[in-house]
Amino acid sequence: MSSKSHLPYATRAANHPNPLTAKLFSIAEEKKTNVTVSADVTTSAELLDLADKLGPYIAVLKTHIDILSDLTPQTLSTLQSLAQKHNFLIFEDRKFIDIGNTVQKQYHGGALRISEWAHIINCAILPGEGIVEALAQTTQDADFANPQERGLLILAEMTSKGSLATGTYTERSVEYARKYKGFVMGFVSTKALSDTLPESKEEGEDFVVFTTGVNLSDKGDKLGQQYQTPESAVGRGADFIIAGRGIYRAPDMVMAAKRYREEGWRAYEERVRGN
Ligand code: S5P
């Protein structure tokens, strides 16, 4: 039995209890795109240029904010304005992985002030359930500005060769997502995971699946990255495809983003039709 969703984004948006996930599906529907661009560039100018040029074609912009060599508060406020202008969400791919007390300080406050500008964050569950509990709890702080617009993805699998995020690790990811579903939007994984632990699945469960390692021209890189096409990723259950170098390293990144958008959307339409 396949656990990937055959429902249109519009239906999922209308029915979803989590406001940020509902908004994400609405953006996908409205802009006809399931592309997340992984903006792994290293200067603020490149990041903001990319966000402005690709904004119309993406649903989400994923950052690794700590790889910018010249990050300033201005970078983040301009990025937020561009997210509003083009109607995309910002996903900081920080992959939190520590004890609860530490991740709370890394997420809310600190040098990067991630909770102030990133709609979506992610974490690995190597530390156990406490990391999810701690991040969810942070949004309840009295000074936390907009808890309704914040959500977490659990990194349930990885695309790199020899990844250890398999088996029990992936099962626990699903278990914690169910337990903290008010804050957990879904997973970063290579396929839909809803049928993992079927005995504890609730009626109407609708986790969002982000799949990274999407590239139309390469099979991988020299450091163990492994790629699949948008069609294959969406066919396996990706609701959002994440592409980095395939887009920002292309000779014309706007053309590339449009192509990933078309391919990702076509695959989504086929899935909804039941193919
Ligand atoms: O399993 C994973 C999870 C993530 S979030 N594999 C990944 O590659 N990523 C991230 O996706 C990685 O950190 C990078 O930002 C992006 C892939 O970039 P690309 O240039 O290989 O498309």
GROMACS .gro file of N, CA, C and O in nm, residues 22 93 103 156 188 195 221 249 271:
model
   36
   22ALA      N    1  -0.101   2.450   0.640
   22ALA     CA    2  -0.211   2.493   0.552
   22ALA      C    3  -0.164   2.605   0.459
   22ALA      O    4  -0.192   2.605   0.339
   93ASP      N    5   1.775   2.546   0.737
   93ASP     CA    6   1.816   2.405   0.744
   93ASP      C    7   1.927   2.389   0.849
   93ASP      O    8   2.037   2.345   0.818
  103VAL      N    9   1.937   2.343   2.230
  103VAL     CA   10   1.867   2.378   2.106
  103VAL      C   11   1.770   2.495   2.126
  103VAL      O   12   1.749   2.575   2.034
  156ALA      N   13   1.419   1.264   0.887
  156ALA     CA   14   1.391   1.123   0.916
  156ALA      C   15   1.479   1.028   0.835
  156ALA      O   16   1.493   0.910   0.871
  188VAL      N   17   1.177   1.568   0.649
  188VAL     CA   18   1.268   1.567   0.535
  188VAL      C   19   1.303   1.420   0.519
  188VAL      O   20   1.362   1.359   0.609
  195ASP      N   21   0.300   0.538   0.636
  195ASP     CA   22   0.266   0.399   0.669
  195ASP      C   23   0.370   0.331   0.757
  195ASP      O   24   0.360   0.213   0.788
  221ASP      N   25   2.739   1.379  -0.620
  221ASP     CA   26   2.863   1.457  -0.622
  221ASP      C   27   2.977   1.372  -0.566
  221ASP      O   28   2.958   1.254  -0.535
  249ARG      N   29   2.342   2.671  -0.961
  249ARG     CA   30   2.465   2.659  -1.040
  249ARG      C   31   2.437   2.650  -1.190
  249ARG      O   32   2.530   2.640  -1.269
  271ARG      N   33   0.038   1.233  -0.987
  271ARG     CA   34   0.013   1.161  -0.861
  271ARG      C   35  -0.132   1.182  -0.816
  271ARG      O   36  -0.198   1.089  -0.772
   0.00000   0.00000   0.00000
